[in-house]
PDB file of C-alpha atoms in Angstrom:
ATOM      1  CA  MET A   1     -60.499-124.861   9.339  1.00 44.00           C
ATOM      2  CA  LYS A   2     -56.785-125.401   8.999  1.00 43.00           C
ATOM      3  CA  LYS A   3     -56.941-123.892   5.545  1.00 45.00           C
ATOM      4  CA  ASN A   4     -58.558-120.717   6.871  1.00 48.00           C
ATOM      5  CA  ARG A   5     -55.894-120.282   9.516  1.00 50.00           C
ATOM      6  CA  LYS A   6     -53.199-120.635   6.903  1.00 49.00           C
ATOM      7  CA  ASN A   7     -54.759-117.988   4.740  1.00 49.00           C
ATOM      8  CA  LEU A   8     -55.068-115.605   7.713  1.00 49.00           C
ATOM      9  CA  ALA A   9     -51.395-116.057   8.510  1.00 46.00           C
ATOM     10  CA  LEU A  10     -50.449-115.289   4.965  1.00 51.00           C
ATOM     11  CA  LEU A  11     -52.552-112.127   5.050  1.00 47.00           C
ATOM     12  CA  LEU A  12     -50.929-110.991   8.284  1.00 46.00           C
ATOM     13  CA  LEU A  13     -47.454-111.612   6.817  1.00 45.00           C
ATOM     14  CA  ALA A  14     -48.305-109.634   3.715  1.00 43.00           C
ATOM     15  CA  ALA A  15     -49.679-106.769   5.787  1.00 45.00           C
ATOM     16  CA  SER A  16     -46.522-106.735   7.854  1.00 46.00           C
ATOM     17  CA  LEU A  17     -44.367-106.651   4.748  1.00 42.00           C
ATOM     18  CA  LEU A  18     -46.458-103.785   3.297  1.00 38.00           C
ATOM     19  CA  ALA A  19     -46.165-101.798   6.541  1.00 41.00           C
ATOM     20  CA  GLY A  20     -42.388-102.233   6.509  1.00 40.00           C
ATOM     21  CA  CYS A  21     -42.141-100.973   2.952  1.00 35.00           C
ATOM     22  CA  ALA A  22     -44.358 -97.999   3.747  1.00 38.00           C
ATOM     23  CA  GLY A  23     -42.181 -97.033   6.773  1.00 38.00           C
ATOM     24  CA  GLN A  24     -39.060 -97.319   4.717  1.00 40.00           C
ATOM     25  CA  SER A  25     -40.627 -95.200   2.009  1.00 37.00           C
ATOM     26  CA  ASN A  26     -41.694 -92.592   4.571  1.00 38.00           C
ATOM     27  CA  SER A  27     -38.195 -92.608   6.057  1.00 38.00           C
ATOM     28  CA  GLN A  28     -36.610 -92.153   2.665  1.00 39.00           C
ATOM     29  CA  SER A  29     -39.103 -89.399   1.877  1.00 37.00           C
ATOM     30  CA  SER A  30     -38.295 -87.716   5.199  1.00 36.00           C
ATOM     31  CA  GLN A  31     -34.593 -88.018   4.545  1.00 38.00           C
ATOM     32  CA  SER A  32     -35.070 -86.637   1.053  1.00 38.00           C
ATOM     33  CA  SER A  33     -37.136 -83.733   2.411  1.00 38.00           C
ATOM     34  CA  GLN A  34     -34.499 -83.026   5.066  1.00 42.00           C
ATOM     35  CA  ALA A  35     -31.768 -83.094   2.428  1.00 34.00           C
ATOM     36  CA  LYS A  36     -33.742 -80.671   0.286  1.00 42.00           C
ATOM     37  CA  SER A  37     -34.248 -78.406   3.293  1.00 40.00           C
ATOM     38  CA  GLU A  38     -30.540 -78.479   4.073  1.00 40.00           C
ATOM     39  CA  LYS A  39     -29.742 -77.701   0.453  1.00 42.00           C
ATOM     40  CA  LYS A  40     -32.180 -74.771   0.515  1.00 41.00           C
ATOM     41  CA  ALA A  41     -30.567 -73.474   3.708  1.00 38.00           C
ATOM     42  CA  GLU A  42     -27.132 -73.860   2.160  1.00 42.00           C
ATOM     43  CA  SER A  43     -28.392 -72.088  -0.957  1.00 40.00           C
ATOM     44  CA  LYS A  44     -29.829 -69.224   1.102  1.00 42.00           C
ATOM     45  CA  ALA A  45     -26.619 -68.920   3.115  1.00 38.00           C
ATOM     46  CA  SER A  46     -24.631 -68.960  -0.091  1.00 41.00           C
ATOM     47  CA  SER A  47     -26.920 -66.244  -1.532  1.00 40.00           C
ATOM     48  CA  LYS A  48     -26.563 -64.124   1.588  1.00 43.00           C
ATOM     49  CA  SER A  49     -22.808 -64.558   1.512  1.00 42.00           C
ATOM     50  CA  ALA A  50     -22.756 -63.606  -2.155  1.00 36.00           C
ATOM     51  CA  ALA A  51     -24.944 -60.583  -1.426  1.00 36.00           C
ATOM     52  CA  LYS A  52     -22.677 -59.509   1.402  1.00 40.00           C
ATOM     53  CA  SER A  53     -19.648 -59.998  -0.818  1.00 40.00           C
ATOM     54  CA  ALA A  54     -21.294 -57.964  -3.574  1.00 35.00           C
ATOM     55  CA  ALA A  55     -22.286 -55.230  -1.104  1.00 36.00           C
ATOM     56  CA  SER A  56     -18.768 -55.162   0.306  1.00 41.00           C
ATOM     57  CA  SER A  57     -17.356 -54.914  -3.211  1.00 39.00           C
ATOM     58  CA  ALA A  58     -19.787 -52.113  -3.998  1.00 34.00           C
ATOM     59  CA  VAL A  59     -18.820 -50.210  -0.827  1.00 34.00           C
ATOM     60  CA  SER A  60     -15.137 -50.773  -1.562  1.00 41.00           C
ATOM     61  CA  SER A  61     -15.661 -49.574  -5.134  1.00 41.00           C
ATOM     62  CA  THR A  62     -17.589 -46.525  -3.900  1.00 33.00           C
ATOM     63  CA  LYS A  63     -14.849 -45.704  -1.397  1.00 40.00           C
ATOM     64  CA  SER A  64     -12.233 -46.145  -4.079  1.00 40.00           C
ATOM     65  CA  SER A  65     -14.192 -43.905  -6.472  1.00 41.00           C
ATOM     66  CA  SER A  66     -14.699 -41.350  -3.691  1.00 41.00           C
ATOM     67  CA  SER A  67     -11.009 -41.478  -2.826  1.00 42.00           C
ATOM     68  CA  GLN A  68     -10.077 -41.042  -6.473  1.00 46.00           C
ATOM     69  CA  ALA A  69     -12.558 -38.159  -6.827  1.00 39.00           C
ATOM     70  CA  SER A  70     -11.189 -36.583  -3.650  1.00 44.00           C
ATOM     71  CA  SER A  71      -7.614 -36.950  -4.917  1.00 44.00           C
ATOM     72  CA  LYS A  72      -8.600 -35.415  -8.254  1.00 49.00           C
ATOM     73  CA  SER A  73     -10.408 -32.575  -6.472  1.00 52.00           C
ATOM     74  CA  ALA A  74      -7.380 -31.946  -4.224  1.00 43.00           C
ATOM     75  CA  ALA A  75      -5.093 -31.996  -7.243  1.00 42.00           C
ATOM     76  CA  LYS A  76      -7.351 -29.543  -9.083  1.00 50.00           C
ATOM     77  CA  SER A  77      -7.522 -27.325  -5.990  1.00 49.00           C
ATOM     78  CA  ALA A  78      -3.738 -27.372  -5.604  1.00 43.00           C
ATOM     79  CA  ALA A  79      -3.288 -26.595  -9.289  1.00 43.00           C
ATOM     80  CA  SER A  80      -5.846 -23.791  -9.073  1.00 49.00           C
ATOM     81  CA  SER A  81      -4.114 -22.408  -5.972  1.00 47.00           C
ATOM     82  CA  ALA A  82      -0.744 -22.559  -7.716  1.00 44.00           C
ATOM     83  CA  VAL A  83      -2.141 -20.765 -10.764  1.00 41.00           C
ATOM     84  CA  SER A  84      -3.809 -18.148  -8.528  1.00 48.00           C
ATOM     85  CA  SER A  85      -0.564 -17.648  -6.579  1.00 47.00           C
ATOM     86  CA  THR A  86       1.383 -17.309  -9.817  1.00 45.00           C
ATOM     87  CA  LYS A  87      -1.128 -14.778 -11.164  1.00 48.00           C
ATOM     88  CA  SER A  88      -1.037 -12.844  -7.871  1.00 48.00           C
ATOM     89  CA  SER A  89       2.775 -12.785  -7.877  1.00 48.00           C
ATOM     90  CA  SER A  90       2.755 -11.739 -11.515  1.00 51.00           C
ATOM     91  CA  SER A  91       0.213  -9.004 -10.751  1.00 51.00           C
ATOM     92  CA  ARG A  92       2.293  -7.701  -7.842  1.00 56.00           C
ATOM     93  CA  ALA A  93       5.448  -7.765  -9.923  1.00 49.00           C
ATOM     94  CA  SER A  94       3.618  -5.952 -12.706  1.00 51.00           C
ATOM     95  CA  SER A  95       2.305  -3.318 -10.264  1.00 51.00           C
ATOM     96  CA  LYS A  96       5.770  -2.788  -8.781  1.00 53.00           C
ATOM     97  CA  SER A  97       7.255  -2.553 -12.255  1.00 51.00           C
ATOM     98  CA  ALA A  98       4.601  -0.023 -13.307  1.00 46.00           C
ATOM     99  CA  ALA A  99       5.129   2.029 -10.137  1.00 46.00           C
ATOM    100  CA  SER A 100       8.904   1.923 -10.636  1.00 50.00           C
ATOM    101  CA  SER A 101       8.526   2.999 -14.271  1.00 48.00           C
ATOM    102  CA  SER A 102       6.191   5.820 -13.207  1.00 48.00           C
ATOM    103  CA  GLN A 103       8.688   7.035 -10.597  1.00 51.00           C
ATOM    104  CA  ARG A 104      11.509   6.963 -13.146  1.00 56.00           C
ATOM    105  CA  ALA A 105       9.346   8.896 -15.626  1.00 55.00           C
ATOM    106  CA  ASP A 106       8.500  11.490 -12.940  1.00 59.00           C
ATOM    107  CA  ALA A 107      12.170  11.887 -11.978  1.00 61.00           C
ATOM    108  CA  ASN A 108      13.142  12.119 -15.635  1.00 89.00           C
ATOM    109  CA  ARG A 109      10.614  14.922 -16.202  1.00 94.00           C
ATOM    110  CA  MET A 110      12.047  17.042 -13.373  1.00 96.00           C
ATOM    111  CA  GLY A 111      15.551  16.221 -14.570  1.00 96.00           C
ATOM    112  CA  THR A 112      14.761  17.088 -18.184  1.00 96.00           C
ATOM    113  CA  LEU A 113      13.133  20.427 -17.321  1.00 97.00           C
ATOM    114  CA  THR A 114      15.932  21.330 -14.895  1.00 97.00           C
ATOM    115  CA  SER A 115      18.582  20.562 -17.519  1.00 97.00           C
ATOM    116  CA  GLN A 116      16.798  22.912 -19.912  1.00 98.00           C
ATOM    117  CA  LEU A 117      16.619  25.587 -17.196  1.00 97.00           C
ATOM    118  CA  ARG A 118      20.367  25.392 -16.551  1.00 97.00           C
ATOM    119  CA  VAL A 119      20.950  26.322 -20.184  1.00 97.00           C
ATOM    120  CA  LYS A 120      18.541  29.259 -19.948  1.00 97.00           C
ATOM    121  CA  LEU A 121      19.683  30.421 -16.483  1.00 98.00           C
ATOM    122  CA  PRO A 122      23.396  29.608 -16.212  1.00 96.00           C
ATOM    123  CA  GLY A 123      24.887  29.903 -12.745  1.00 94.00           C
ATOM    124  CA  MET A 124      21.557  29.858 -10.880  1.00 98.00           C
ATOM    125  CA  LEU A 125      21.141  27.315  -8.078  1.00 97.00           C
ATOM    126  CA  LEU A 126      18.272  24.961  -8.954  1.00 98.00           C
ATOM    127  CA  PRO A 127      16.621  22.017  -7.118  1.00 98.00           C
ATOM    128  CA  ALA A 128      16.944  18.546  -8.627  1.00 97.00           C
ATOM    129  CA  ALA A 129      13.821  17.288  -6.774  1.00 97.00           C
ATOM    130  CA  ASP A 130      10.322  18.676  -7.289  1.00 97.00           C
ATOM    131  CA  GLY A 131       9.397  18.063  -3.631  1.00 96.00           C
ATOM    132  CA  LEU A 132       5.982  16.638  -4.564  1.00 95.00           C
ATOM    133  CA  GLY A 133       4.217  13.649  -3.080  1.00 89.00           C
ATOM    134  CA  GLN A 134       2.065  13.249  -6.199  1.00 90.00           C
ATOM    135  CA  GLY A 135       1.466  14.951  -9.537  1.00 91.00           C
ATOM    136  CA  SER A 136       5.087  14.803 -10.690  1.00 95.00           C
ATOM    137  CA  SER A 137       4.083  13.441 -14.099  1.00 95.00           C
ATOM    138  CA  ASN A 138       2.234  16.722 -14.793  1.00 97.00           C
ATOM    139  CA  LEU A 139       4.962  18.979 -13.408  1.00 98.00           C
ATOM    140  CA  ASN A 140       5.293  22.223 -15.361  1.00 98.00           C
ATOM    141  CA  ILE A 141       7.918  24.970 -15.120  1.00 98.00           C
ATOM    142  CA  ARG A 142       8.074  28.488 -16.447  1.00 98.00           C
ATOM    143  CA  TYR A 143      10.586  31.256 -15.746  1.00 98.00           C
ATOM    144  CA  THR A 144      11.369  34.926 -16.231  1.00 98.00           C
ATOM    145  CA  SER A 145      14.831  36.423 -16.421  1.00 98.00           C
ATOM    146  CA  SER A 146      16.406  39.870 -16.362  1.00 97.00           C
ATOM    147  CA  SER A 147      19.755  41.420 -15.523  1.00 96.00           C
ATOM    148  CA  SER A 148      18.715  41.841 -11.874  1.00 96.00           C
ATOM    149  CA  GLN A 149      16.803  38.641 -11.119  1.00 97.00           C
ATOM    150  CA  ASN A 150      15.620  35.194 -12.225  1.00 98.00           C
ATOM    151  CA  VAL A 151      12.271  33.760 -11.150  1.00 98.00           C
ATOM    152  CA  VAL A 152      11.230  30.111 -11.629  1.00 98.00           C
ATOM    153  CA  TYR A 153       7.617  28.971 -11.146  1.00 98.00           C
ATOM    154  CA  TYR A 154       6.822  25.317 -10.360  1.00 98.00           C
ATOM    155  CA  SER A 155       3.241  24.077 -10.844  1.00 97.00           C
ATOM    156  CA  VAL A 156       1.172  20.956 -11.483  1.00 97.00           C
ATOM    157  CA  GLY A 157      -1.213  21.088 -14.446  1.00 96.00           C
ATOM    158  CA  ASN A 158      -3.712  18.819 -16.160  1.00 96.00           C
ATOM    159  CA  SER A 159      -1.017  17.652 -18.573  1.00 96.00           C
ATOM    160  CA  PRO A 160       2.753  18.022 -19.010  1.00 97.00           C
ATOM    161  CA  LEU A 161       3.714  21.084 -21.032  1.00 98.00           C
ATOM    162  CA  ALA A 162       6.945  22.287 -22.555  1.00 98.00           C
ATOM    163  CA  LEU A 163       9.225  24.589 -20.544  1.00 98.00           C
ATOM    164  CA  ASN A 164       7.790  28.134 -20.505  1.00 97.00           C
ATOM    165  CA  ASP A 165       4.630  27.171 -22.395  1.00 98.00           C
ATOM    166  CA  SER A 166       2.310  30.210 -22.242  1.00 97.00           C
ATOM    167  CA  ARG A 167      -0.493  28.106 -20.713  1.00 98.00           C
ATOM    168  CA  ILE A 168       1.547  27.490 -17.543  1.00 98.00           C
ATOM    169  CA  ALA A 169       0.897  31.099 -16.469  1.00 97.00           C
ATOM    170  CA  ASN A 170      -2.719  30.059 -15.764  1.00 97.00           C
ATOM    171  CA  GLU A 171      -1.626  27.429 -13.228  1.00 97.00           C
ATOM    172  CA  LYS A 172      -1.170  28.210  -9.533  1.00 96.00           C
ATOM    173  CA  PRO A 173       2.479  27.624  -8.595  1.00 97.00           C
ATOM    174  CA  TYR A 174       3.162  25.409  -5.597  1.00 97.00           C
ATOM    175  CA  ALA A 175       6.671  26.871  -5.338  1.00 98.00           C
ATOM    176  CA  VAL A 176       8.503  29.965  -6.605  1.00 98.00           C
ATOM    177  CA  LEU A 177      12.301  30.269  -6.561  1.00 98.00           C
ATOM    178  CA  THR A 178      13.817  33.755  -6.981  1.00 98.00           C
ATOM    179  CA  GLU A 179      17.441  34.791  -7.395  1.00 98.00           C
ATOM    180  CA  LYS A 180      18.270  38.468  -6.924  1.00 98.00           C
ATOM    181  CA  LYS A 181      21.655  39.200  -8.475  1.00 97.00           C
ATOM    182  CA  ASN A 182      24.496  41.488  -7.392  1.00 95.00           C
ATOM    183  CA  VAL A 183      22.884  42.493  -4.118  1.00 95.00           C
ATOM    184  CA  ALA A 184      24.800  45.138  -2.145  1.00 92.00           C
ATOM    185  CA  ASP A 185      22.921  44.711   1.159  1.00 92.00           C
ATOM    186  CA  ALA A 186      21.607  41.184   1.621  1.00 93.00           C
ATOM    187  CA  SER A 187      20.333  41.786   5.171  1.00 92.00           C
ATOM    188  CA  SER A 188      17.625  44.162   3.938  1.00 89.00           C
ATOM    189  CA  LEU A 189      16.106  41.356   1.862  1.00 95.00           C
ATOM    190  CA  ILE A 190      16.616  38.443   4.239  1.00 96.00           C
ATOM    191  CA  ASN A 191      14.809  39.776   7.333  1.00 94.00           C
ATOM    192  CA  TYR A 192      16.786  37.740   9.861  1.00 97.00           C
ATOM    193  CA  GLN A 193      15.458  38.026  13.455  1.00 96.00           C
ATOM    194  CA  GLU A 194      17.901  38.207  16.341  1.00 96.00           C
ATOM    195  CA  PRO A 195      17.007  36.092  19.403  1.00 95.00           C
ATOM    196  CA  LYS A 196      14.661  38.054  21.663  1.00 93.00           C
ATOM    197  CA  THR A 197      14.789  38.482  25.424  1.00 92.00           C
ATOM    198  CA  GLY A 198      12.224  39.544  27.988  1.00 94.00           C
ATOM    199  CA  LEU A 199       9.427  37.530  26.313  1.00 96.00           C
ATOM    200  CA  PRO A 200       7.639  34.365  27.509  1.00 95.00           C
ATOM    201  CA  ALA A 201       9.766  31.289  26.803  1.00 96.00           C
ATOM    202  CA  VAL A 202       8.262  28.336  24.957  1.00 97.00           C
ATOM    203  CA  LYS A 203       9.888  24.897  24.733  1.00 97.00           C
ATOM    204  CA  ILE A 204       9.859  23.704  21.103  1.00 97.00           C
ATOM    205  CA  ALA A 205      11.517  20.298  21.485  1.00 95.00           C
ATOM    206  CA  GLY A 206      14.514  18.843  23.310  1.00 93.00           C
ATOM    207  CA  ASN A 207      16.760  21.701  24.382  1.00 94.00           C
ATOM    208  CA  VAL A 208      15.372  24.143  21.770  1.00 96.00           C
ATOM    209  CA  THR A 209      13.443  27.012  23.319  1.00 97.00           C
ATOM    210  CA  GLY A 210      11.734  29.924  21.590  1.00 97.00           C
ATOM    211  CA  THR A 211       9.954  33.102  22.566  1.00 98.00           C
ATOM    212  CA  GLU A 212       6.363  34.123  21.952  1.00 97.00           C
ATOM    213  CA  GLU A 213       4.715  37.489  21.516  1.00 96.00           C
ATOM    214  CA  GLY A 214       1.412  38.843  20.229  1.00 94.00           C
ATOM    215  CA  ALA A 215       0.863  41.715  17.816  1.00 89.00           C
ATOM    216  CA  ALA A 216      -1.872  42.899  15.424  1.00 88.00           C
ATOM    217  CA  GLY A 217      -4.174  39.937  15.995  1.00 93.00           C
ATOM    218  CA  SER A 218      -1.384  37.360  15.573  1.00 96.00           C
ATOM    219  CA  THR A 219       0.937  35.336  17.770  1.00 97.00           C
ATOM    220  CA  TYR A 220       4.603  35.011  16.726  1.00 97.00           C
ATOM    221  CA  LEU A 221       6.758  32.143  17.940  1.00 98.00           C
ATOM    222  CA  GLN A 222      10.486  32.510  17.213  1.00 98.00           C
ATOM    223  CA  PHE A 223      13.515  30.276  17.700  1.00 98.00           C
ATOM    224  CA  ASN A 224      17.066  30.400  16.320  1.00 97.00           C
ATOM    225  CA  GLN A 225      19.447  27.701  15.070  1.00 96.00           C
ATOM    226  CA  GLY A 226      22.941  28.629  13.872  1.00 93.00           C
ATOM    227  CA  GLN A 227      22.762  31.264  11.128  1.00 94.00           C
ATOM    228  CA  TRP A 228      19.002  30.869  10.815  1.00 97.00           C
ATOM    229  CA  SER A 229      16.030  32.518  12.522  1.00 98.00           C
ATOM    230  CA  PHE A 230      12.661  30.741  12.422  1.00 98.00           C
ATOM    231  CA  VAL A 231       9.417  32.660  12.912  1.00 98.00           C
ATOM    232  CA  VAL A 232       5.933  31.102  12.918  1.00 98.00           C
ATOM    233  CA  ARG A 233       2.889  33.382  12.723  1.00 98.00           C
ATOM    234  CA  ALA A 234      -0.550  32.176  13.865  1.00 97.00           C
ATOM    235  CA  SER A 235      -3.822  34.052  13.456  1.00 96.00           C
ATOM    236  CA  ASN A 236      -5.644  34.694  16.732  1.00 95.00           C
ATOM    237  CA  VAL A 237      -8.838  35.468  14.818  1.00 93.00           C
ATOM    238  CA  GLN A 238      -8.805  31.987  13.266  1.00 93.00           C
ATOM    239  CA  GLY A 239      -7.926  30.363  16.592  1.00 94.00           C
ATOM    240  CA  GLN A 240      -4.548  29.112  15.351  1.00 96.00           C
ATOM    241  CA  LYS A 241      -1.684  28.004  17.608  1.00 96.00           C
ATOM    242  CA  PRO A 242       1.956  28.444  16.494  1.00 97.00           C
ATOM    243  CA  LEU A 243       3.589  25.680  18.582  1.00 98.00           C
ATOM    244  CA  PRO A 244       2.601  22.584  16.514  1.00 97.00           C
ATOM    245  CA  THR A 245       3.850  24.290  13.315  1.00 97.00           C
ATOM    246  CA  ALA A 246       7.064  25.370  15.056  1.00 98.00           C
ATOM    247  CA  GLN A 247       7.695  21.790  16.212  1.00 98.00           C
ATOM    248  CA  LYS A 248       7.167  20.466  12.682  1.00 98.00           C
ATOM    249  CA  LEU A 249       9.458  23.191  11.318  1.00 98.00           C
ATOM    250  CA  LEU A 250      12.242  22.251  13.719  1.00 98.00           C
ATOM    251  CA  ALA A 251      11.870  18.540  12.849  1.00 98.00           C
ATOM    252  CA  LEU A 252      12.131  19.294   9.108  1.00 98.00           C
ATOM    253  CA  TYR A 253      15.225  21.425   9.682  1.00 98.00           C
ATOM    254  CA  GLN A 254      16.855  18.615  11.675  1.00 97.00           C
ATOM    255  CA  GLN A 255      15.946  16.074   8.978  1.00 98.00           C
ATOM    256  CA  TYR A 256      16.773  17.989   5.774  1.00 98.00           C
ATOM    257  CA  GLY A 257      18.927  20.933   6.852  1.00 97.00           C
ATOM    258  CA  LEU A 258      19.062  24.217   4.896  1.00 97.00           C
ATOM    259  CA  PRO A 259      21.426  25.646   2.249  1.00 95.00           C
ATOM    260  CA  ASP A 260      24.858  26.926   3.188  1.00 89.00           C
ATOM    261  CA  THR A 261      24.582  30.673   3.646  1.00 88.00           C
ATOM    262  CA  ALA A 262      27.094  33.524   3.530  1.00 76.00           C
ATOM    263  CA  ALA A 263      24.984  35.625   5.906  1.00 89.00           C
ATOM    264  CA  LYS A 264      22.332  35.287   8.595  1.00 95.00           C
ATOM    265  CA  SER A 265      19.203  33.939   6.946  1.00 97.00           C
ATOM    266  CA  SER A 266      15.534  33.393   7.743  1.00 98.00           C
ATOM    267  CA  VAL A 267      12.572  31.037   7.612  1.00 98.00           C
ATOM    268  CA  GLN A 268       9.066  32.473   7.989  1.00 98.00           C
ATOM    269  CA  VAL A 269       5.950  30.315   8.103  1.00 98.00           C
ATOM    270  CA  ASP A 270       2.285  31.294   8.363  1.00 97.00           C
ATOM    271  CA  VAL A 271       0.171  28.558   9.975  1.00 96.00           C
ATOM    272  CA  GLY A 272      -1.986  26.763   7.437  1.00 89.00           C
ATOM    273  CA  GLU A 273      -1.125  25.242   4.066  1.00 82.00           C
ATOM    274  CA  SER A 274      -3.180  25.521   0.887  1.00 78.00           C
ATOM    275  CA  LEU A 275      -2.465  25.398  -2.841  1.00 78.00           C
ATOM    276  CA  GLY A 276      -1.199  28.751  -4.059  1.00 83.00           C
ATOM    277  CA  SER A 277      -0.863  30.196  -0.542  1.00 90.00           C
ATOM    278  CA  LEU A 278       2.980  30.106  -0.545  1.00 96.00           C
ATOM    279  CA  ASN A 279       2.923  30.419   3.263  1.00 96.00           C
ATOM    280  CA  THR A 280       6.509  29.206   3.717  1.00 98.00           C
ATOM    281  CA  VAL A 281       9.241  31.724   2.837  1.00 98.00           C
ATOM    282  CA  ILE A 282      12.929  30.799   3.097  1.00 98.00           C
ATOM    283  CA  THR A 283      15.541  33.472   2.282  1.00 98.00           C
ATOM    284  CA  TRP A 284      19.339  33.166   2.274  1.00 97.00           C
ATOM    285  CA  ALA A 285      22.474  34.606   0.671  1.00 96.00           C
ATOM    286  CA  LYS A 286      24.881  32.829  -1.652  1.00 94.00           C
ATOM    287  CA  GLY A 287      27.821  34.829  -2.989  1.00 92.00           C
ATOM    288  CA  SER A 288      26.506  38.142  -4.285  1.00 92.00           C
ATOM    289  CA  SER A 289      23.004  36.723  -4.815  1.00 96.00           C
ATOM    290  CA  VAL A 290      20.048  36.469  -2.464  1.00 97.00           C
ATOM    291  CA  TYR A 291      17.774  33.471  -2.976  1.00 98.00           C
ATOM    292  CA  GLN A 292      14.209  33.079  -1.804  1.00 98.00           C
ATOM    293  CA  LEU A 293      11.964  30.023  -2.039  1.00 98.00           C
ATOM    294  CA  LYS A 294       8.247  30.364  -1.393  1.00 98.00           C
ATOM    295  CA  ALA A 295       6.142  27.197  -1.162  1.00 97.00           C
ATOM    296  CA  HIS A 296       2.625  26.163  -0.238  1.00 95.00           C
ATOM    297  CA  SER A 297       4.031  23.288   1.843  1.00 96.00           C
ATOM    298  CA  THR A 298       6.909  23.613   4.326  1.00 97.00           C
ATOM    299  CA  GLU A 299       7.970  20.001   3.738  1.00 97.00           C
ATOM    300  CA  THR A 300       7.978  20.513  -0.037  1.00 97.00           C
ATOM    301  CA  ALA A 301      10.238  23.553   0.419  1.00 98.00           C
ATOM    302  CA  PHE A 302      12.756  21.605   2.538  1.00 98.00           C
ATOM    303  CA  LYS A 303      12.817  18.687   0.073  1.00 98.00           C
ATOM    304  CA  MET A 304      13.525  21.026  -2.828  1.00 98.00           C
ATOM    305  CA  LEU A 305      16.269  22.898  -0.993  1.00 98.00           C
ATOM    306  CA  LYS A 306      17.896  19.605   0.081  1.00 97.00           C
ATOM    307  CA  SER A 307      18.508  18.839  -3.616  1.00 97.00           C
ATOM    308  CA  LEU A 308      19.721  22.347  -4.529  1.00 96.00           C
ATOM    309  CA  ASN A 309      22.859  22.558  -6.661  1.00 93.00           C
TER     310      ASN A 309
END
């Protein structure tokens, strides 16, 4: 009996020892599992941190690349703009240079032809300016001369021709300058009009007043300035009015003036300007000669006479 009790006690002690070892083993296993879990968490956190760091680096790199690309693009744009500006400035300078050269060539043509005319027609007053707004490069001149008069024809052709080339006779002149020599009675050629009275007064401009009268289907508006009489004729049939032309005529006279004259002289203008019409007629005396300039444009006539010498 005693022996059985002893054996039972030994069994209980062994069981107790085994249970203790098992608990310790479980505890160590739990601790090991917890440590592994913590390591995994740390590993995941480290991976996330690395991923964030990599993403941040990628974004930073992208921004840097974008910034560099933007800087390069801006630099290219600035360079392109500078080149474009330089080309534009060069183009403008070239255009101005070409225009200046063209103007010099046009002036030289009038000057060259006039110099040749002075040799052919010594002593005759001649304009140094052609009076044209365009076409000067194709300016042509022909003339006729006799003991009693010289006549010079100014025209614009399809090409520049030599002085008095026979082909110029086929061109419509835009101006004709005539000198009648050794005139005994200049007044018979000039047709100066004395100021009229008893007719309706018309204000031209400022303090300049003219008179108006109708005759033979036309209306005549006249005003006088110094030694000059100015008469504008308008066609009633065509519904023309003389006042606007008279106002322009007065303005041109005030701007350009007219040649010095030894006698009372005249300006006659028919309303309407067209190539070959020669509607402006200016006649004056100089010494023993009477000059007359006919032109298709009143402004052209005044410009030419301004340069007369």
